[in-house]
Coordinates of N, CA and C in Angstrom, one line a residue:
X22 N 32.7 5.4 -10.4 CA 32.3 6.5 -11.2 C 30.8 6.5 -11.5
X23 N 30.4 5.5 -11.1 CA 28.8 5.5 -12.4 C 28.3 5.6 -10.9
X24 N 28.6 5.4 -9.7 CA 27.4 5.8 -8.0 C 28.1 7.6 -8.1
X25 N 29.0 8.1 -8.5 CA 29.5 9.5 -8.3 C 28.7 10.1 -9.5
X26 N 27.8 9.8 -10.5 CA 27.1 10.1 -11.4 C 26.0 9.7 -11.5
X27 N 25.2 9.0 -10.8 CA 24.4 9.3 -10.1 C 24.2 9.9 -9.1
X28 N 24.8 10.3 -8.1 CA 24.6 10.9 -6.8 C 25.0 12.7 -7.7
X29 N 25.5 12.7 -8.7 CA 25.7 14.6 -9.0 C 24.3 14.6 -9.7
X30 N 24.1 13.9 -10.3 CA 22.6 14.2 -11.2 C 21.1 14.0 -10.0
X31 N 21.5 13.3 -8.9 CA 20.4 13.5 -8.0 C 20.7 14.9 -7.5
X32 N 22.1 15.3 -7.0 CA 22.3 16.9 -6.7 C 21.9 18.3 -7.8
X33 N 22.3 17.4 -9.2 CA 21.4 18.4 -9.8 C 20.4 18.7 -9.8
X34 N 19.5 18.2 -9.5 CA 17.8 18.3 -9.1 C 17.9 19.0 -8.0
X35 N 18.6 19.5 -7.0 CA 18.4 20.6 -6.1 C 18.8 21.7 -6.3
X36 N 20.0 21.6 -7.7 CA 20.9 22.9 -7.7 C 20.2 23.2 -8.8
X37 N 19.6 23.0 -9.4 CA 18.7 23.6 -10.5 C 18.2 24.7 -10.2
X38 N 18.1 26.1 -10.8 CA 17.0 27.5 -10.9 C 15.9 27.2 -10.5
X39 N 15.8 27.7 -8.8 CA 16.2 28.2 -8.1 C 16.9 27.4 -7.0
X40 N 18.2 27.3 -6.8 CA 19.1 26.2 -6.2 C 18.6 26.3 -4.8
X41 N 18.1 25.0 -4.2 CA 18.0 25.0 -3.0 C 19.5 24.5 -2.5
X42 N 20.2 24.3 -2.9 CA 21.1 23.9 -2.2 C 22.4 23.9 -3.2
X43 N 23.6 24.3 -2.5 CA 24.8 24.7 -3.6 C 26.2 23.5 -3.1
X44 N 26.8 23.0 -3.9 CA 28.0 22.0 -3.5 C 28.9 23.0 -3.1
X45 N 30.0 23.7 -3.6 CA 31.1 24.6 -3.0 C 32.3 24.0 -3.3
X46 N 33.4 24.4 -2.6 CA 34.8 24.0 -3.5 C 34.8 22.5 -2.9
X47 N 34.7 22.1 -2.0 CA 34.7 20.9 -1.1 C 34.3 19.9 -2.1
X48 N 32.9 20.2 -2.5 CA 32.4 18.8 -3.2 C 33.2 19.0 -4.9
X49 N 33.3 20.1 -5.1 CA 33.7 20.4 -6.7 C 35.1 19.8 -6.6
X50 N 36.0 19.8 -5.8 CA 36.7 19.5 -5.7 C 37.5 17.3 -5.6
X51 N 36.3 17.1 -5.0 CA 36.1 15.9 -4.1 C 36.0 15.2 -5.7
X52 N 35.1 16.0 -6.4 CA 34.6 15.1 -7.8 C 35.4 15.3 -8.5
X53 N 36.1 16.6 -8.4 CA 37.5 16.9 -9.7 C 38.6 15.6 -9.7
X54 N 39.0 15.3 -8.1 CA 39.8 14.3 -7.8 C 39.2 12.6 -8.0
X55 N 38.0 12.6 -8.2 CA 37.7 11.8 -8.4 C 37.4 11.5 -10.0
X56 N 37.7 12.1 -11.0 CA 37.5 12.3 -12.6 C 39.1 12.0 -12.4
X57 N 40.1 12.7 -12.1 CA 41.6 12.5 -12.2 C 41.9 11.1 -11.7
X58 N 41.3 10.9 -11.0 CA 41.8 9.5 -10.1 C 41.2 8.2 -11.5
X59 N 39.9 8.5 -11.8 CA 39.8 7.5 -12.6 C 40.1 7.5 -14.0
X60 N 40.7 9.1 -14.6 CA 41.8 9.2 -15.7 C 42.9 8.0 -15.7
X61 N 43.8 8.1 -14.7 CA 45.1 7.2 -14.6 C 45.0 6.0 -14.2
X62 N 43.8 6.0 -13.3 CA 43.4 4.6 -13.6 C 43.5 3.5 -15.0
X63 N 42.2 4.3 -16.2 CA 42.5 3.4 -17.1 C 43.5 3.7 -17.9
X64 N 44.6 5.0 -17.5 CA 45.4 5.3 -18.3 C 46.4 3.7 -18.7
X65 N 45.9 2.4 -17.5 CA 46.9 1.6 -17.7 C 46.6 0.8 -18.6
X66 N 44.8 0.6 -18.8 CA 44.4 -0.4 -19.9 C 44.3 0.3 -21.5
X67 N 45.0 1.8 -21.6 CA 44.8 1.8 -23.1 C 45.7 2.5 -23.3
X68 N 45.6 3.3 -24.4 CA 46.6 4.0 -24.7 C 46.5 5.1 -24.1
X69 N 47.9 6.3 -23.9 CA 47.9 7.5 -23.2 C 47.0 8.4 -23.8
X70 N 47.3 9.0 -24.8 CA 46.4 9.9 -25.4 C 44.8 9.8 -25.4
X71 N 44.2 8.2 -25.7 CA 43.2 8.2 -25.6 C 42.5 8.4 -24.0
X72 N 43.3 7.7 -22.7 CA 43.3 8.2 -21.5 C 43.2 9.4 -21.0
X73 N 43.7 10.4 -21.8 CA 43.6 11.8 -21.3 C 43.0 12.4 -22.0
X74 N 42.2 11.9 -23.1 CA 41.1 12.5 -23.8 C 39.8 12.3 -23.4
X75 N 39.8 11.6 -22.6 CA 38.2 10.7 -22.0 C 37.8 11.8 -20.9
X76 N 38.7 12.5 -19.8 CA 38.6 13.5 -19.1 C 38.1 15.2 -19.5
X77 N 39.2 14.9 -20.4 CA 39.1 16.5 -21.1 C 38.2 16.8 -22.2
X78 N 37.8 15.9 -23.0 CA 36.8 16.0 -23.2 C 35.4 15.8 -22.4
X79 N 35.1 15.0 -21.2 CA 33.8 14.9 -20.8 C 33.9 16.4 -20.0
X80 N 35.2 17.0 -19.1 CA 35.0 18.7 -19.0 C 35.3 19.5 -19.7
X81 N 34.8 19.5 -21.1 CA 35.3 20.4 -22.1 C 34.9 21.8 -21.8
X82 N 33.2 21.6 -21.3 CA 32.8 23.5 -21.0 C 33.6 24.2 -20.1
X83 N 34.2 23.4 -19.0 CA 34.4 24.1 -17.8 C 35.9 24.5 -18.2
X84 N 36.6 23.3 -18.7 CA 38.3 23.8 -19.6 C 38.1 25.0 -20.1
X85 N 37.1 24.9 -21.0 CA 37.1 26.0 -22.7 C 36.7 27.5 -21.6
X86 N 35.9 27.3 -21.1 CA 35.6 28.1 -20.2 C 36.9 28.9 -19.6
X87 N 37.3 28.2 -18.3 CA 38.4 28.6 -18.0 C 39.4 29.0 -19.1
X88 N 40.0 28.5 -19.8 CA 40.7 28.8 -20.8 C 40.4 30.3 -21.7
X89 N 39.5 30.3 -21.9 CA 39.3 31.5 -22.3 C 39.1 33.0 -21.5
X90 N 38.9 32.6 -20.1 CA 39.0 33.3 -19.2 C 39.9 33.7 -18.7
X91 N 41.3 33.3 -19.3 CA 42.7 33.6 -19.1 C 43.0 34.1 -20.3
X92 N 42.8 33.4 -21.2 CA 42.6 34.2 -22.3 C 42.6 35.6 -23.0
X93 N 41.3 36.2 -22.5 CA 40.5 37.0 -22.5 C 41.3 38.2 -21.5
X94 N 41.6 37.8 -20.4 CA 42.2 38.6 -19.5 C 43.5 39.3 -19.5
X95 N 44.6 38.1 -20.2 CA 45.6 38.6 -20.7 C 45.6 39.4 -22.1
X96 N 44.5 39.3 -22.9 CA 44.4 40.1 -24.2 C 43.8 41.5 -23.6
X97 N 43.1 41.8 -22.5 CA 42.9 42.8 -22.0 C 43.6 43.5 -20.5
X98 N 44.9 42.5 -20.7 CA 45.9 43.2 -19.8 C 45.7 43.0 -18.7
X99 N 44.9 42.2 -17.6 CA 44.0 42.6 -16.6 C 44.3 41.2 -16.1
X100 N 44.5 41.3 -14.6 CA 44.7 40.1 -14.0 C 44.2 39.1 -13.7
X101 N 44.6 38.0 -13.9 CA 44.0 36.6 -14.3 C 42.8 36.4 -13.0
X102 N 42.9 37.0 -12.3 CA 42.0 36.8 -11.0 C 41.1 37.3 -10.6
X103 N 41.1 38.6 -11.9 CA 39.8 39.4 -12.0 C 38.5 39.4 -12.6
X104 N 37.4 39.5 -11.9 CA 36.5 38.8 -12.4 C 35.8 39.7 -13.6
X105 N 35.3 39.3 -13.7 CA 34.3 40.1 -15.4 C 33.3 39.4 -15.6
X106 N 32.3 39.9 -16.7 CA 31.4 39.0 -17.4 C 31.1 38.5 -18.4
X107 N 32.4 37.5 -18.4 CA 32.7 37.2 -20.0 C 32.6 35.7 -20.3
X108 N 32.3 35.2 -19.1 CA 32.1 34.0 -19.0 C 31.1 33.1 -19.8
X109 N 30.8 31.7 -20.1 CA 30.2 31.7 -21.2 C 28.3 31.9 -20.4
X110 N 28.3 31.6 -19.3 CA 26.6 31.5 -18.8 C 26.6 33.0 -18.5
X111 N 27.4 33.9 -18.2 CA 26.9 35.7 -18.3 C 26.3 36.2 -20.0
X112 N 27.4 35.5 -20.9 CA 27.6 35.7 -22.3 C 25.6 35.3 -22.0
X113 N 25.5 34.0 -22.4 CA 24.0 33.7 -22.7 C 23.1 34.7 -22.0
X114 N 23.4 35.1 -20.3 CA 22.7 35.9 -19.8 C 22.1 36.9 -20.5
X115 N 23.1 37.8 -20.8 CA 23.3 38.9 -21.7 C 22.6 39.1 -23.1
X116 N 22.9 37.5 -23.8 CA 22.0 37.8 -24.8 C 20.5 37.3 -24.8
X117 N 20.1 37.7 -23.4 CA 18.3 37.6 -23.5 C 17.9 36.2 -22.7
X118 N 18.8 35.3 -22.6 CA 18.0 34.4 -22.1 C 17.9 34.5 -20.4
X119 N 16.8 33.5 -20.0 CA 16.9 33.5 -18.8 C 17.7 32.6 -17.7
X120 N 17.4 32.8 -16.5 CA 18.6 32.0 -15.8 C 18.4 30.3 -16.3
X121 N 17.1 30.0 -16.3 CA 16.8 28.4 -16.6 C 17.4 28.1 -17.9
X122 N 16.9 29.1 -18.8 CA 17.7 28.6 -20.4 C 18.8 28.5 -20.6
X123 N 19.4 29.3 -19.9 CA 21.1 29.4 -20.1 C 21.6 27.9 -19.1
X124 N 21.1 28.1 -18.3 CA 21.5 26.2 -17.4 C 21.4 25.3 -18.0
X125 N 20.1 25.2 -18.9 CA 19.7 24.2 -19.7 C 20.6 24.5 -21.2
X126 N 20.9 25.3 -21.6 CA 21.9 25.2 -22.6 C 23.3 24.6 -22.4
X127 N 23.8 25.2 -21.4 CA 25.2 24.7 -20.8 C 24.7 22.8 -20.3
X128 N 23.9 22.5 -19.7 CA 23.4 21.2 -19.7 C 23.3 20.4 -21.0
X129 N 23.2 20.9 -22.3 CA 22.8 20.2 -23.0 C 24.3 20.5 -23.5
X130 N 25.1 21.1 -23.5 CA 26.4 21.2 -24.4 C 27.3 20.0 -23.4
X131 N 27.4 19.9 -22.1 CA 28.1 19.1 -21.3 C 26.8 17.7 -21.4
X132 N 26.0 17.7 -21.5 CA 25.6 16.1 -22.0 C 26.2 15.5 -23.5
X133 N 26.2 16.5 -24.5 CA 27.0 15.8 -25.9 C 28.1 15.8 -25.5
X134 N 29.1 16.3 -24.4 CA 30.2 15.9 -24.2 C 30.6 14.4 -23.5
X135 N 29.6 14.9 -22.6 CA 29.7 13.2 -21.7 C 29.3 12.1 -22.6
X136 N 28.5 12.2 -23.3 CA 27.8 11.0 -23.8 C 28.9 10.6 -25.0
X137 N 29.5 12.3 -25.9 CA 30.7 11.5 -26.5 C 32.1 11.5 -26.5
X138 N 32.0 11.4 -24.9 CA 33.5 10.6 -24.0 C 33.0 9.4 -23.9
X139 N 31.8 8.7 -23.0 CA 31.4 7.8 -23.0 C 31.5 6.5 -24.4
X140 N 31.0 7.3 -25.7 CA 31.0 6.4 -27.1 C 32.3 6.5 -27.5
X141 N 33.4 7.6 -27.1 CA 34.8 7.5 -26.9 C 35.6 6.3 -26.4
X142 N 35.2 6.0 -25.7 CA 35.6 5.0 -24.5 C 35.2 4.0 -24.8
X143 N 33.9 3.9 -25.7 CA 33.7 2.5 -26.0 C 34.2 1.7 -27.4
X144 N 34.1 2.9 -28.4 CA 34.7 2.8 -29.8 C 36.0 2.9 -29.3
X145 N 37.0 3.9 -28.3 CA 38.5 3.9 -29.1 C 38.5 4.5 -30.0
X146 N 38.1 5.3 -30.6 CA 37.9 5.9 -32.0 C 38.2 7.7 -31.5
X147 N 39.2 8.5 -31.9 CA 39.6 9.8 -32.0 C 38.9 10.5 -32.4
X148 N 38.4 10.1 -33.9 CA 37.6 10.9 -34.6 C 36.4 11.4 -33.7
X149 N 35.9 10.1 -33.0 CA 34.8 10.5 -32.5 C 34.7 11.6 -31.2
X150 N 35.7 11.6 -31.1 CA 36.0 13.2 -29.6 C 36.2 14.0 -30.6
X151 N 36.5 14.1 -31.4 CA 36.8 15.4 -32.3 C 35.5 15.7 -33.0
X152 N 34.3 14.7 -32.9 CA 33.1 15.4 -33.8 C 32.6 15.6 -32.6
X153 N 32.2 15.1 -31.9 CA 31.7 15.5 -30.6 C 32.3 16.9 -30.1
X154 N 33.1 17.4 -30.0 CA 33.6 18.7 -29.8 C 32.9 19.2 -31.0
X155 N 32.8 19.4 -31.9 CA 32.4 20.0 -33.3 C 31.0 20.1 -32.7
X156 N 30.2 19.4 -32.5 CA 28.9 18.9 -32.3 C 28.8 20.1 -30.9
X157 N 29.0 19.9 -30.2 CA 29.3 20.9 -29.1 C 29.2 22.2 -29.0
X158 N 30.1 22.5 -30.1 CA 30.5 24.0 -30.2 C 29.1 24.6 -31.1
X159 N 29.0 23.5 -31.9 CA 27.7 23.8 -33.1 C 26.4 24.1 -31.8
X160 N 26.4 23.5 -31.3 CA 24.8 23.3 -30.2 C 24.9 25.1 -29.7
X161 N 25.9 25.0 -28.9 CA 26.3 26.2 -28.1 C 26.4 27.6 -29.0
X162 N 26.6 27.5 -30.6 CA 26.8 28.9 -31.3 C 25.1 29.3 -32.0
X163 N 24.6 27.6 -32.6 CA 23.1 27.4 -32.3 C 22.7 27.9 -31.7
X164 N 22.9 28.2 -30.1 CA 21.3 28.1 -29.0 C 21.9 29.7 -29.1
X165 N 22.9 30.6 -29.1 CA 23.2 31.9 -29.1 C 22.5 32.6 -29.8
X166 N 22.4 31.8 -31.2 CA 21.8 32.8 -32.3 C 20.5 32.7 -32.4
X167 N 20.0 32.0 -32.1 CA 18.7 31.6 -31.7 C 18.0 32.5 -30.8
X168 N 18.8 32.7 -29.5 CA 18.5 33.2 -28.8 C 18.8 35.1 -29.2
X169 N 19.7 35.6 -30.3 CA 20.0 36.9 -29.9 C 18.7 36.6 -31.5
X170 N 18.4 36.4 -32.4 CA 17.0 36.4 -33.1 C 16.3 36.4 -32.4
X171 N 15.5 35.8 -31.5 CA 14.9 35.7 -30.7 C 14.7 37.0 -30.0
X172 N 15.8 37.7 -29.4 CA 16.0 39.1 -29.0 C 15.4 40.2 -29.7
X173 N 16.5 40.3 -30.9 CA 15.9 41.3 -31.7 C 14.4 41.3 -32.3
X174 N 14.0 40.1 -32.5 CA 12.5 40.2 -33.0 C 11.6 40.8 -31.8
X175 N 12.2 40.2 -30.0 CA 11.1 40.9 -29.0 C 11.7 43.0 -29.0
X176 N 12.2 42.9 -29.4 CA 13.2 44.5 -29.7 C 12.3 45.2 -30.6
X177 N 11.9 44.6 -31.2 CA 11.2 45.4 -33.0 C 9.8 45.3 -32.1

């Protein structure tokens, strides 16, 4: 896990605005199985719940994401496989920022995630995935409002 996290953070230096280079389902994939594979792994050294929190929490944006994108689709009647712009990096789009900010925002919401699965994993402590999601959500409604102030003042 810790050479498959290095080797995505050297790839993120290429896929960064303006991506010279893009992974695709193959690698997204290759790493998804490899997050799952080392879920049940330590599912043996601890307890279950905390095992399946270490996961779902370090991909909380891409779940919540998804999740709400089925969500969203079934509250508007419309087939789970159709696309729209409701996602959360169009949302930031939309409200003024640019392509680098919105990467860098989404970057900075999945780093408090990782780092508090990582202090997860080391404490054993629940609470602490549950402030870390709080902490998260707080960053992400932060950098929106910020950003749609930000808007209206260049508006006026």
């Amino acid at each position: 896990t810790i050479a498959l996290s290095g080797s995505s953070c050297g790839f993120m230096f290429y896929n960064f605005s303006p991506a010279l280079i893009f992974m695709g389902d193959s690698g997204s994939m290759t790493i998804g199985y490899a997050f799952a594979t080392a879920a049940l792994w330590s599912a043996a050294k601890r307890s279950t719940l905390l095992a399946l929190s270490l996961p779902v929490l370090a991909l909380g944006l891409p779940i919540a994401d998804t999740a709400f994108a089925f969500l969203r689709r079934a509250w508007h009647r419309k087939s789970p496989s159709q696309s729209d712009r409701g996602h959360m990096h169009h949302r930031l789009l939309d409200s003024g920022m640019s392509d680098r900010q919105a990467v860098l925002a989404l970057y900075a919401i999945c780093l408090v995630l990782a780092v508090g699965s990582v202090y997860l994993r080391m404490t054993e402590d629940l609470s602490v995935g549950l402030a870390t999601v709080v902490i998260a959500i707080a960053v992400f409604v932060g950098v929106r409002a910020l950003r749609a102030r930000q808007h209206r003042l260049r508006d006026r």
